[in-house]
mmCIF file of C-alpha atoms and ligand atoms in Angstrom:
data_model
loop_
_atom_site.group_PDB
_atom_site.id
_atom_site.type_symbol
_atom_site.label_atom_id
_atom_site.label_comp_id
_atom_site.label_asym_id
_atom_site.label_seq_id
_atom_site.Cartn_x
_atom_site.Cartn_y
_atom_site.Cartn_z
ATOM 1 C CA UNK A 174 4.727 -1.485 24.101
ATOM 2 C CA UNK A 175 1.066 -0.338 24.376
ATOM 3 C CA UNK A 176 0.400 -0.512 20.240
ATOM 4 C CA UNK A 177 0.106 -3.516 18.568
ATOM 5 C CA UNK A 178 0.126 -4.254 14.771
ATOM 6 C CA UNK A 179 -0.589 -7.175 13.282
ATOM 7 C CA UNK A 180 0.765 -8.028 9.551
ATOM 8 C CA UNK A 181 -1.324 -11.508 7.703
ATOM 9 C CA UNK A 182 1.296 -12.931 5.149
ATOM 10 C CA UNK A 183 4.980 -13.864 6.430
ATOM 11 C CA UNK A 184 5.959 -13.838 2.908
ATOM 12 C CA UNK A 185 8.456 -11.240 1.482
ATOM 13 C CA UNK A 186 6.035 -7.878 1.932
ATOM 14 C CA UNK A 187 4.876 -8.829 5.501
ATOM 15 C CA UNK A 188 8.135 -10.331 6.571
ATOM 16 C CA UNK A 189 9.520 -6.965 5.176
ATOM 17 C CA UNK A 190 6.879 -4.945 7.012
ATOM 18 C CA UNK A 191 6.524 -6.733 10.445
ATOM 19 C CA UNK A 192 10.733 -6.083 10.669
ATOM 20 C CA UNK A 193 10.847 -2.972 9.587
ATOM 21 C CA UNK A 194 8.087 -2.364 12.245
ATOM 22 C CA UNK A 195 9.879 -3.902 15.096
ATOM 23 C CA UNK A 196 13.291 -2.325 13.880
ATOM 24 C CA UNK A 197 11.729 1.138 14.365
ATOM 25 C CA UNK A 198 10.103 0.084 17.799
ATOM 26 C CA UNK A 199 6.157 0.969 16.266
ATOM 27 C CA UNK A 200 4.161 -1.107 17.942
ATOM 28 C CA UNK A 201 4.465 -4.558 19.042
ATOM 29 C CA UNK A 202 4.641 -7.152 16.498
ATOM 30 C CA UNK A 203 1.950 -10.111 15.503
ATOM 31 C CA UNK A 204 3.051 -11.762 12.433
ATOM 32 C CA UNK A 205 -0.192 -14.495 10.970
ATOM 33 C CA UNK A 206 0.354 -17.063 8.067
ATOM 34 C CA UNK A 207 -1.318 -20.383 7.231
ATOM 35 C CA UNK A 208 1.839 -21.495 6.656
ATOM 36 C CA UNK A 209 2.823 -23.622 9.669
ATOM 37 C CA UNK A 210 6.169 -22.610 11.238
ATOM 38 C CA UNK A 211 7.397 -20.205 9.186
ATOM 39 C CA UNK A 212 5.714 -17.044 11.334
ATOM 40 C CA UNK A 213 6.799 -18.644 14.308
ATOM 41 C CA UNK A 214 10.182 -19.035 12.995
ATOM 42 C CA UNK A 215 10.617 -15.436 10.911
ATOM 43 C CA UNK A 216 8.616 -13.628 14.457
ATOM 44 C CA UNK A 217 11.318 -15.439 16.615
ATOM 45 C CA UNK A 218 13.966 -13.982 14.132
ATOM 46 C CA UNK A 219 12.600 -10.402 14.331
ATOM 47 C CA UNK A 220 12.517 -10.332 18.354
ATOM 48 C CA UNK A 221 15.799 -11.468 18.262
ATOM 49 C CA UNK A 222 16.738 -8.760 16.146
ATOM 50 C CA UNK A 223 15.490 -6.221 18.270
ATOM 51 C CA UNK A 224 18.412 -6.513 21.450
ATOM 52 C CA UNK A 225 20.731 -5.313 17.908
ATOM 53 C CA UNK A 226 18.328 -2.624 17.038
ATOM 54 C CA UNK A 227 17.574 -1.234 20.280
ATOM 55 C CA UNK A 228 14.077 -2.010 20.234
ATOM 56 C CA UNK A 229 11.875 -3.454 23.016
ATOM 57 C CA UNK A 230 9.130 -4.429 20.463
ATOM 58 C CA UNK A 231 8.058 -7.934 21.020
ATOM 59 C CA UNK A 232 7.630 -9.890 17.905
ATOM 60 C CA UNK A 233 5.261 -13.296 17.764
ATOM 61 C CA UNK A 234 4.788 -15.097 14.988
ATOM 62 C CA UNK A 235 1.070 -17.317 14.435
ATOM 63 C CA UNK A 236 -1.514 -19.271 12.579
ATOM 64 C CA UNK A 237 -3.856 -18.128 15.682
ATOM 65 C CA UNK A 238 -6.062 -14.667 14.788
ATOM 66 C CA UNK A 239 -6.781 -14.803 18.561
ATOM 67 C CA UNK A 240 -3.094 -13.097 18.987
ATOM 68 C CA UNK A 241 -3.942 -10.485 16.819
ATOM 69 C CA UNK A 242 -6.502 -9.474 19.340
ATOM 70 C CA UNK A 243 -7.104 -5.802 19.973
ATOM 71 C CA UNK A 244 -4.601 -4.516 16.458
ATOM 72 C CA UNK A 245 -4.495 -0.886 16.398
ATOM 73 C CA UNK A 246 -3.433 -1.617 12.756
ATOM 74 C CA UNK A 247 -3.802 -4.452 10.216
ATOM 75 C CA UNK A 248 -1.552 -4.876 7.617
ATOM 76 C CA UNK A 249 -2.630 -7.413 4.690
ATOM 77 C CA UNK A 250 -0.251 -8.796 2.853
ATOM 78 C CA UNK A 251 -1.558 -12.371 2.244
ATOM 79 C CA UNK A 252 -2.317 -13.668 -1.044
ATOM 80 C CA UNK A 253 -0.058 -14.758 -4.487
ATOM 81 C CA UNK A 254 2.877 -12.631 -5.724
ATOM 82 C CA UNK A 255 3.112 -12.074 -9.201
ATOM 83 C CA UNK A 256 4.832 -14.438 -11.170
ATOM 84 C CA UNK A 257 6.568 -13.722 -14.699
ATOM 85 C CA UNK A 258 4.601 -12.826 -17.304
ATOM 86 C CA UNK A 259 1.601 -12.434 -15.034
ATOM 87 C CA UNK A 260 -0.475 -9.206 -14.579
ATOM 88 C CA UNK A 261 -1.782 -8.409 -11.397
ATOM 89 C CA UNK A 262 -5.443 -8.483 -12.482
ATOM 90 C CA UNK A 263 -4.607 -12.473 -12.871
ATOM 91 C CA UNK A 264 -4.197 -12.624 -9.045
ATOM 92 C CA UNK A 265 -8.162 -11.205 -8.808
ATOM 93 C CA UNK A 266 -10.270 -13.998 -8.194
ATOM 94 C CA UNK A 267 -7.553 -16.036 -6.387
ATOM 95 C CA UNK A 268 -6.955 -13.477 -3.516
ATOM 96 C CA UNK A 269 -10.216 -12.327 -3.129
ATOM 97 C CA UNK A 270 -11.301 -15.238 -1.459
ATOM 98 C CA UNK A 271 -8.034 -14.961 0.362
ATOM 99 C CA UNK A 272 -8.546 -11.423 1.197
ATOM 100 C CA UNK A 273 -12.407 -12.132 2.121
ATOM 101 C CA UNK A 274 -11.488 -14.591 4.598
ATOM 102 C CA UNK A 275 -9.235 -13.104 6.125
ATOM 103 C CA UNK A 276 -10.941 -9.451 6.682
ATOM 104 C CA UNK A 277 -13.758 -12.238 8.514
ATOM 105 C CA UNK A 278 -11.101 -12.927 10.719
ATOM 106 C CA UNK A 279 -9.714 -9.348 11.168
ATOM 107 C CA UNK A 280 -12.236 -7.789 12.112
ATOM 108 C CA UNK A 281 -13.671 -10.441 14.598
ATOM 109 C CA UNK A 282 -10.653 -10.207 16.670
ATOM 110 C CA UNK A 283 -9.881 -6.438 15.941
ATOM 111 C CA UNK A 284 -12.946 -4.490 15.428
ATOM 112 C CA UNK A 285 -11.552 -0.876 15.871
ATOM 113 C CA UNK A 286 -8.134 -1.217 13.878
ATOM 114 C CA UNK A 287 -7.525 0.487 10.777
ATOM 115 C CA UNK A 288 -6.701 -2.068 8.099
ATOM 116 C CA UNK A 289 -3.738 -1.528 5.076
ATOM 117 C CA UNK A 290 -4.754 -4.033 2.419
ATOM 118 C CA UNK A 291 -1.362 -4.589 0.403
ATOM 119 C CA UNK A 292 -2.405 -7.491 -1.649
ATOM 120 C CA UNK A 293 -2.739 -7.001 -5.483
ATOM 121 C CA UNK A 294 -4.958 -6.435 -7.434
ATOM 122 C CA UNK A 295 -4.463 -3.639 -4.928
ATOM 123 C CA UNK A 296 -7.626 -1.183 -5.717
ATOM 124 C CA UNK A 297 -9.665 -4.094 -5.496
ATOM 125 C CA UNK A 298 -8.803 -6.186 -2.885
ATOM 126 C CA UNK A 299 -9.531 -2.766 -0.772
ATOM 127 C CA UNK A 300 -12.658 -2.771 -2.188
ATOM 128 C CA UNK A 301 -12.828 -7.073 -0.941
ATOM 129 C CA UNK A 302 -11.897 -5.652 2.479
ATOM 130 C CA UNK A 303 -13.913 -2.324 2.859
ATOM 131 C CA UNK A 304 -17.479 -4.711 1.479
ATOM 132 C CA UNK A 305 -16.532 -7.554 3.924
ATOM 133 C CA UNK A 306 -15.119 -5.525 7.161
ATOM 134 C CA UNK A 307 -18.434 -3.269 7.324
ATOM 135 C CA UNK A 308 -15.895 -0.143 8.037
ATOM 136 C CA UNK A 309 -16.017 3.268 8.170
ATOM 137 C CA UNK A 310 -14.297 3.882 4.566
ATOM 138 C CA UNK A 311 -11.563 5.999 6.822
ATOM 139 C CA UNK A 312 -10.120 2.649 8.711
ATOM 140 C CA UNK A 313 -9.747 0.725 5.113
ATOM 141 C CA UNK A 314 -6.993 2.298 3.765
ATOM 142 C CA UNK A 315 -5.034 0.938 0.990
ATOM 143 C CA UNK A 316 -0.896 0.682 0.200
ATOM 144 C CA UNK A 317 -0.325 1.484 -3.614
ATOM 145 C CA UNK A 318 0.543 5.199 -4.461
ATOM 146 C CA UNK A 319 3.630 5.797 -1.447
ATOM 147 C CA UNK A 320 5.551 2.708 -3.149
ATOM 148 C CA UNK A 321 4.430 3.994 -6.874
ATOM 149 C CA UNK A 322 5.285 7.668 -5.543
ATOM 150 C CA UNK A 323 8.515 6.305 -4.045
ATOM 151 C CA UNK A 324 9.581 4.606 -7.264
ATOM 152 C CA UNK A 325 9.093 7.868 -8.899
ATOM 153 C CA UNK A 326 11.211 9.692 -7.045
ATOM 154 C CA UNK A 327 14.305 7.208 -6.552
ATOM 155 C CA UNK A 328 14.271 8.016 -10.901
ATOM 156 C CA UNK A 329 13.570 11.722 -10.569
ATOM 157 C CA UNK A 330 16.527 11.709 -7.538
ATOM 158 C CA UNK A 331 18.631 9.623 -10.394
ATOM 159 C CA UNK A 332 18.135 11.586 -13.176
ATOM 160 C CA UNK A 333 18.461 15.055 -11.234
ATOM 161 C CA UNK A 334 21.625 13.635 -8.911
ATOM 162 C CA UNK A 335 19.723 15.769 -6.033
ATOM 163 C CA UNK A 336 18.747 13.727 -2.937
ATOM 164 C CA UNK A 337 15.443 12.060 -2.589
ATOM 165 C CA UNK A 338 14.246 13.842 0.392
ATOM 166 C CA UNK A 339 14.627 16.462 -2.111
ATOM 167 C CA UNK A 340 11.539 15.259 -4.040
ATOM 168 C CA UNK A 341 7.862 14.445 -4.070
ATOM 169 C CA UNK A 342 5.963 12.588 -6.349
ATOM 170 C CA UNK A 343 2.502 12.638 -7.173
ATOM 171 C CA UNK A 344 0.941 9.842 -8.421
ATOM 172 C CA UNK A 345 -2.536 8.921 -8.922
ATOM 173 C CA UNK A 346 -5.442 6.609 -9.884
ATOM 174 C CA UNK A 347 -5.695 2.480 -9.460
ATOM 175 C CA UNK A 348 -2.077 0.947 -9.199
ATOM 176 C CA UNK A 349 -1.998 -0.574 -12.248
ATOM 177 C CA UNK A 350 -0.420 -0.230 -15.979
ATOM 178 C CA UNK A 351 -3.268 2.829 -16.174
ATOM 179 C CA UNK A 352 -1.915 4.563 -13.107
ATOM 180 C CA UNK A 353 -1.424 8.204 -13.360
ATOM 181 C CA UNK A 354 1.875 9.733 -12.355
ATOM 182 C CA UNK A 355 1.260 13.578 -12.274
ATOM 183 C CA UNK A 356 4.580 15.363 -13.566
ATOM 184 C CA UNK A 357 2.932 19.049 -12.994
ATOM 185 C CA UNK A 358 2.809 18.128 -9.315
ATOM 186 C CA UNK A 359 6.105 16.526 -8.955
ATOM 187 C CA UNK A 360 8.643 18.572 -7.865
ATOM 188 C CA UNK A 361 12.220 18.611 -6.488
ATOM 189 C CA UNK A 362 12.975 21.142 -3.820
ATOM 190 C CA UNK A 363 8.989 22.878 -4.792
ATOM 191 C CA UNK A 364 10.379 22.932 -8.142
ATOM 192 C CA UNK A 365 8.049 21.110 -10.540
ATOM 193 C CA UNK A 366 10.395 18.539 -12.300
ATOM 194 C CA UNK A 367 8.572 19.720 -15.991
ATOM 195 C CA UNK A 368 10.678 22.826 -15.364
ATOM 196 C CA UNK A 369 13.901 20.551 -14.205
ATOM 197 C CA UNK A 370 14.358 17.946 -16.805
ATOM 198 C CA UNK A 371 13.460 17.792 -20.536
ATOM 199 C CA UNK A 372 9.872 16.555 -22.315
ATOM 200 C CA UNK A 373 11.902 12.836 -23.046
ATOM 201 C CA UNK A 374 13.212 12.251 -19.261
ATOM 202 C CA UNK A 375 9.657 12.918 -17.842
ATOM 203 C CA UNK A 376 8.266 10.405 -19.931
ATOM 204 C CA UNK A 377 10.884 8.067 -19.295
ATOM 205 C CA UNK A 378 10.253 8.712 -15.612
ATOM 206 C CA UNK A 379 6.536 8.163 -16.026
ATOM 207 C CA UNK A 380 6.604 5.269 -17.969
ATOM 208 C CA UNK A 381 9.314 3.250 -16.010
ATOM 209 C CA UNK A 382 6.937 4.385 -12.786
ATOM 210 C CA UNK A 383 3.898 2.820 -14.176
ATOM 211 C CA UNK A 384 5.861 0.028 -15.077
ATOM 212 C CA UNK A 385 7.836 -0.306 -11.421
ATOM 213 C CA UNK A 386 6.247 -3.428 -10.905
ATOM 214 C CA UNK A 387 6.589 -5.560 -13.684
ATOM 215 C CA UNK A 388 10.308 -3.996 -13.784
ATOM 216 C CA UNK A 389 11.390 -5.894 -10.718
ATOM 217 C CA UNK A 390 9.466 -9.088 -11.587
ATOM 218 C CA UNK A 391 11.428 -9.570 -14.161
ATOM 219 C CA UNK A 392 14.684 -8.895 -12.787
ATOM 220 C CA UNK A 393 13.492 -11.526 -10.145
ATOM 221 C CA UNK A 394 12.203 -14.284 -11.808
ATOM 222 C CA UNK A 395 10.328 -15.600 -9.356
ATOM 223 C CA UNK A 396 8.307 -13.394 -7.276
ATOM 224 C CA UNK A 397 7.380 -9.268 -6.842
ATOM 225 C CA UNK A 398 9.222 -6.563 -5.328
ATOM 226 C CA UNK A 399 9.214 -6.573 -1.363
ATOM 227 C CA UNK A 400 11.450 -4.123 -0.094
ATOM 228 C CA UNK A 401 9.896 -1.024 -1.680
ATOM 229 C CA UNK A 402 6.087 -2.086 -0.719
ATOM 230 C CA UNK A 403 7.025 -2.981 3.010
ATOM 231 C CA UNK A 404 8.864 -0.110 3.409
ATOM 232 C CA UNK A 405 5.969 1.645 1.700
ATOM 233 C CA UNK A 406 3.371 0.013 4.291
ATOM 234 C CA UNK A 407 5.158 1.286 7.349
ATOM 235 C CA UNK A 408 4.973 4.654 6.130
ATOM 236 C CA UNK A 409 1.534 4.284 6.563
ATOM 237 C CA UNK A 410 1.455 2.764 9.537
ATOM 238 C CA UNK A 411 3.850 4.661 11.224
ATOM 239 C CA UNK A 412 1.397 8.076 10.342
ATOM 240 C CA UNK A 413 -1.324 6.264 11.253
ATOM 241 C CA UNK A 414 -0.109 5.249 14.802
ATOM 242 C CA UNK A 415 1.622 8.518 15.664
ATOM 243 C CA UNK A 416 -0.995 10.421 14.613
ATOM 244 C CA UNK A 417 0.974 12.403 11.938
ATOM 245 C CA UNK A 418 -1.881 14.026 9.511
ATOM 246 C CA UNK A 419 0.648 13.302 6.827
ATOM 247 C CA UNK A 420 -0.399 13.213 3.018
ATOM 248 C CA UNK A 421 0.017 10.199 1.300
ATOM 249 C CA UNK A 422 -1.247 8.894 -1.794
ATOM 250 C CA UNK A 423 -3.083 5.787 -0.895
ATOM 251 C CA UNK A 424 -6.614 3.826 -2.183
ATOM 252 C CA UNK A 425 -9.689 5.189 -0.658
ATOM 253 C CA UNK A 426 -13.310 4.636 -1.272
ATOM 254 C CA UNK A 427 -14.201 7.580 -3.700
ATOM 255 C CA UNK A 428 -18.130 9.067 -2.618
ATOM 256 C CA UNK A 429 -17.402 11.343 -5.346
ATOM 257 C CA UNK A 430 -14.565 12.731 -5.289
ATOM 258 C CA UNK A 431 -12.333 13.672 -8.162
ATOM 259 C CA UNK A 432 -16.248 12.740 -9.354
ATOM 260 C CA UNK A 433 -15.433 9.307 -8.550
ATOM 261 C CA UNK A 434 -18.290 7.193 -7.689
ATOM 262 C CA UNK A 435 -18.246 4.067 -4.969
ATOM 263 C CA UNK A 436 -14.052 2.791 -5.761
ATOM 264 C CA UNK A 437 -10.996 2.363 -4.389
ATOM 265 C CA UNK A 438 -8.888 4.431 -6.332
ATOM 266 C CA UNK A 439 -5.082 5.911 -5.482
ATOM 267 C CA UNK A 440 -5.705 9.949 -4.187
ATOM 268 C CA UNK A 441 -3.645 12.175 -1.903
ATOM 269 C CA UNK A 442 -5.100 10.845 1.697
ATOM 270 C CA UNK A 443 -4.467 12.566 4.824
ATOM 271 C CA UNK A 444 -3.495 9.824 7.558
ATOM 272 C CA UNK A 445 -3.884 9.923 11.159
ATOM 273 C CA UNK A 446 -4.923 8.503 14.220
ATOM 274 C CA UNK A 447 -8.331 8.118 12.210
ATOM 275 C CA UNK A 448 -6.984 6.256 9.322
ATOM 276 C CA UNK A 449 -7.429 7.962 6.162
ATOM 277 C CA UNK A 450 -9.005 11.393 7.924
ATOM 278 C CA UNK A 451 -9.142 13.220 4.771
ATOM 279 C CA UNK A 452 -9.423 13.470 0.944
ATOM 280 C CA UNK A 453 -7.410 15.718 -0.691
ATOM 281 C CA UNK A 454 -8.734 17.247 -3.974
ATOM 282 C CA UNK A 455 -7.382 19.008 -6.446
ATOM 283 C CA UNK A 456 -8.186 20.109 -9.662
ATOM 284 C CA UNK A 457 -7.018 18.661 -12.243
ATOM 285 C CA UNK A 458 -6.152 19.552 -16.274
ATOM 286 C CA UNK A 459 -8.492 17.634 -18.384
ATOM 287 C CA UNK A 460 -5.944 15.093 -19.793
ATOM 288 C CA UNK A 461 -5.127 14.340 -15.934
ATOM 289 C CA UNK A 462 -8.958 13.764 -15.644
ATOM 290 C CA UNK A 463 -9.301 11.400 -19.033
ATOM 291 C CA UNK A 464 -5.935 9.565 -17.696
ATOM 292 C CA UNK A 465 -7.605 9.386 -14.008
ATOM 293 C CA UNK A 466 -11.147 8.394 -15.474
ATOM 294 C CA UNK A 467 -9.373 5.672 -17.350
ATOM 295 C CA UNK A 468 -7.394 4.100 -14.714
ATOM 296 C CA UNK A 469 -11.003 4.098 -12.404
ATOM 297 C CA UNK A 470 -12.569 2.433 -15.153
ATOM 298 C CA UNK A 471 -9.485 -0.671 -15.401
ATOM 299 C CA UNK A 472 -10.298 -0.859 -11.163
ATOM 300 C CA UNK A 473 -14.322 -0.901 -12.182
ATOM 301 C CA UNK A 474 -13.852 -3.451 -14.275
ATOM 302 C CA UNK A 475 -12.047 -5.673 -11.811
ATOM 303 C CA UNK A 476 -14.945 -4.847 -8.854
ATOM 304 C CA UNK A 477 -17.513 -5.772 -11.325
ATOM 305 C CA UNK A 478 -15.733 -9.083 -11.849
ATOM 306 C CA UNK A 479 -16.026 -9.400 -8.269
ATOM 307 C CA UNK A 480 -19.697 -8.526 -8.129
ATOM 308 C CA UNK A 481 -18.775 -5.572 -5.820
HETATM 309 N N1 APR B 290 -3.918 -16.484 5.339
HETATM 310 C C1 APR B 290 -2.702 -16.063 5.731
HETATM 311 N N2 APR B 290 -1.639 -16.069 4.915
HETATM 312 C C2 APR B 290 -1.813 -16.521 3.672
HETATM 313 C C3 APR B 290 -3.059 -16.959 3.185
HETATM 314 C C4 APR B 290 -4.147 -16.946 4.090
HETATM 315 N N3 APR B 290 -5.357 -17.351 3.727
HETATM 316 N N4 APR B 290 -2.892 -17.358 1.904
HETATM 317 C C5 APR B 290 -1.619 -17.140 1.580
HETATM 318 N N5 APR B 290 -0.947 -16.643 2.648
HETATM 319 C C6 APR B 290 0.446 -16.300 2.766
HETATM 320 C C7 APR B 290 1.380 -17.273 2.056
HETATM 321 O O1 APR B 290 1.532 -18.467 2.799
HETATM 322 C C8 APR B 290 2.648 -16.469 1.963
HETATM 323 O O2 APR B 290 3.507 -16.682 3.050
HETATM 324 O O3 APR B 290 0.741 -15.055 2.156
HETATM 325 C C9 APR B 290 2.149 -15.015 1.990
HETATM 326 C C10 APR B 290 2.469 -14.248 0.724
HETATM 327 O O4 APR B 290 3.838 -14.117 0.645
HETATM 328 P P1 APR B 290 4.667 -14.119 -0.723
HETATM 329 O O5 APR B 290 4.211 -15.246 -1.575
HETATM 330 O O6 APR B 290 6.115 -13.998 -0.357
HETATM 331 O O7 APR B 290 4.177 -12.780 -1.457
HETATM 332 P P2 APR B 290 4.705 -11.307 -1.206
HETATM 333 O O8 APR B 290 5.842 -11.014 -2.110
HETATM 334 O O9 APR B 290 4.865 -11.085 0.254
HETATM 335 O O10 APR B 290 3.457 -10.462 -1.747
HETATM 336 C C11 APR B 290 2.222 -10.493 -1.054
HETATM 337 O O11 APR B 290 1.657 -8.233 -1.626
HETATM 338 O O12 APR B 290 2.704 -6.674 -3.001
HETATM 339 C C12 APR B 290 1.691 -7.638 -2.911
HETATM 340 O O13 APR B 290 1.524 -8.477 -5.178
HETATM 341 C C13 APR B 290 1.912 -8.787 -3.874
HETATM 342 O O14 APR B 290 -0.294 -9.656 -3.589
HETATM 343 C C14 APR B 290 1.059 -9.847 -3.243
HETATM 344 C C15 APR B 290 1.231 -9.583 -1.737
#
């Protein structure tokens, strides 16, 4: 295939990712990991998947960035998951350094891709990757609001019994306990769901939504939710690579937008061959501001940490 994507982590989320990418013949395949064997083994896995699938992808898994050379796309999932009990602001220092090392390596071997930083603290490990890659803000684009958005809708599609293509979601700000599901904008069928369902079930909705995350790693035990945030990723990739101008939320450096100064925070994004080509802006109601103001300040706080 003449596109090539390259996904760091072979853990749940990349593993996830990488397949899903094969599985829908994207791009070809690199899958990186420090962890010795297990890329190898999982990319060997994939590509022999793909005979089943009908997909001529080819699939290698590595510890070597030098086969990631020349990525149209980067996908970053390496880091910590979230264990019980733990918030994702706990991961912060940890996977920075993770993060920061491996951007070095990114963009050394890939200097024109478009990175997806998927590692949590989400907002600011974009923020890790943007400072350390010296990109355009348009090719660091990061994976938070199309898996909060998609969690949304699978409860709006629930409590409605219509079918999820039926509905959109709009969710904004840092992804995060502060982020800021938009009920006004969410709508089933162009319907906004405030007209669809009563006062209780939207608040339901929004507060199981903001707490998606935490939801799963409980049920779990061990580990964070995978399948929802790979599938989530590929979205993004697959706009990115076929050039779809689609609208997505996703985490992009705010120059002032939504009066947003210098962060990574979750906004509609258009995404394209470009990366993120576009921010959207709308106007908000002035809770929706205070709400999106404070979820900014809970990222600022974590940059700050990080002397960014
Ligand atoms: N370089 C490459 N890979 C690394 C590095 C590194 N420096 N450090 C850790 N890894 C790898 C681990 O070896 C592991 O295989 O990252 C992988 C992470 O996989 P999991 O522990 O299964 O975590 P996962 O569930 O995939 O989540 C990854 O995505 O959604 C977020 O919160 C989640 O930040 C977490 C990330």
């Amino acid at each position: 295939m003449n596109r090539k994507v390259s996904v760091i982590g072979s853990g749940n989320v990349g593993a996830t990712a990488a397949r899903s990418i094969a599985d829908k013949e994207l791009a070809d395949v690199v899958i990186l990991d420090i962890l010795e064997g297990v890329p190898q083994g999982k990319g060997l896995d994939m590509l022999e998947a793909c005979p089943v699938e009908g997909s001529d992808a080819r699939v290698l898994g590595t510890n070597d960035y030098a086969d990631t050379a020349g990525s149209d796309v980067v996908v970053i999932t390496a880091g910590l998951a979230r264990k019980p009990g733990m918030s994702r602001d706990d991961l912060l220092q940890k996977n920075a350094g993770i993060i920061k090392a491996v951007t070095a390596e990114i963009v050394k071997h890939s200097p024109e891709c478009i990175i997806v930083p998927v590692t949590n603290p989400l907002d600011a490990m974009c923020q890790v990757v943007y400072r350390e890659s010296g990109f355009p803000r348009e090719r660091v684009v990061g994976m938070a609001g199309v898996l909060d958005s998609a969690r949304m809708r699978s409860f709006i599609a629930e409590a409605l019994q219509v079918s999820v293509e039926n509905t959109h979601a709009f969710v904004l700000g840092g992804h995060g306990d502060t982020m800021v599901p938009l009920p006004r904008l969410s709508t089933v069928a162009g319907i906004p769901i405030t007209q669809l369902l009563d006062q209780a079930t939207v608040d339901a909705i929004v507060t199981r939504t903001a707490n998606g995350g935490a939801e799963i790693v409980k049920l779990l035990g061990t580990g964070s939710a995978f399948y929802a945030p790979g599938s989530a990723a590929v979205e993004m990739v697959e706009a990115i690579l076929k050039d779809k101008k689609k609208i997505l939320p996703c985490a992009m450096f705010l120059q002032g937008e939504y009066g947003i100064q210098d962060l990574y925070v979750g906004v509609p994004v258009k995404l394209g061959a470009g990366g993120g080509e576009e921010i959207i802006e709308i106007a908000l109601e002035s809770d929706e501001k205070e709400a999106l103001n404070k979820s900014a300040a809970a990222v600022k706080e974590l940059v700050d940490l990080l002397g960014l």
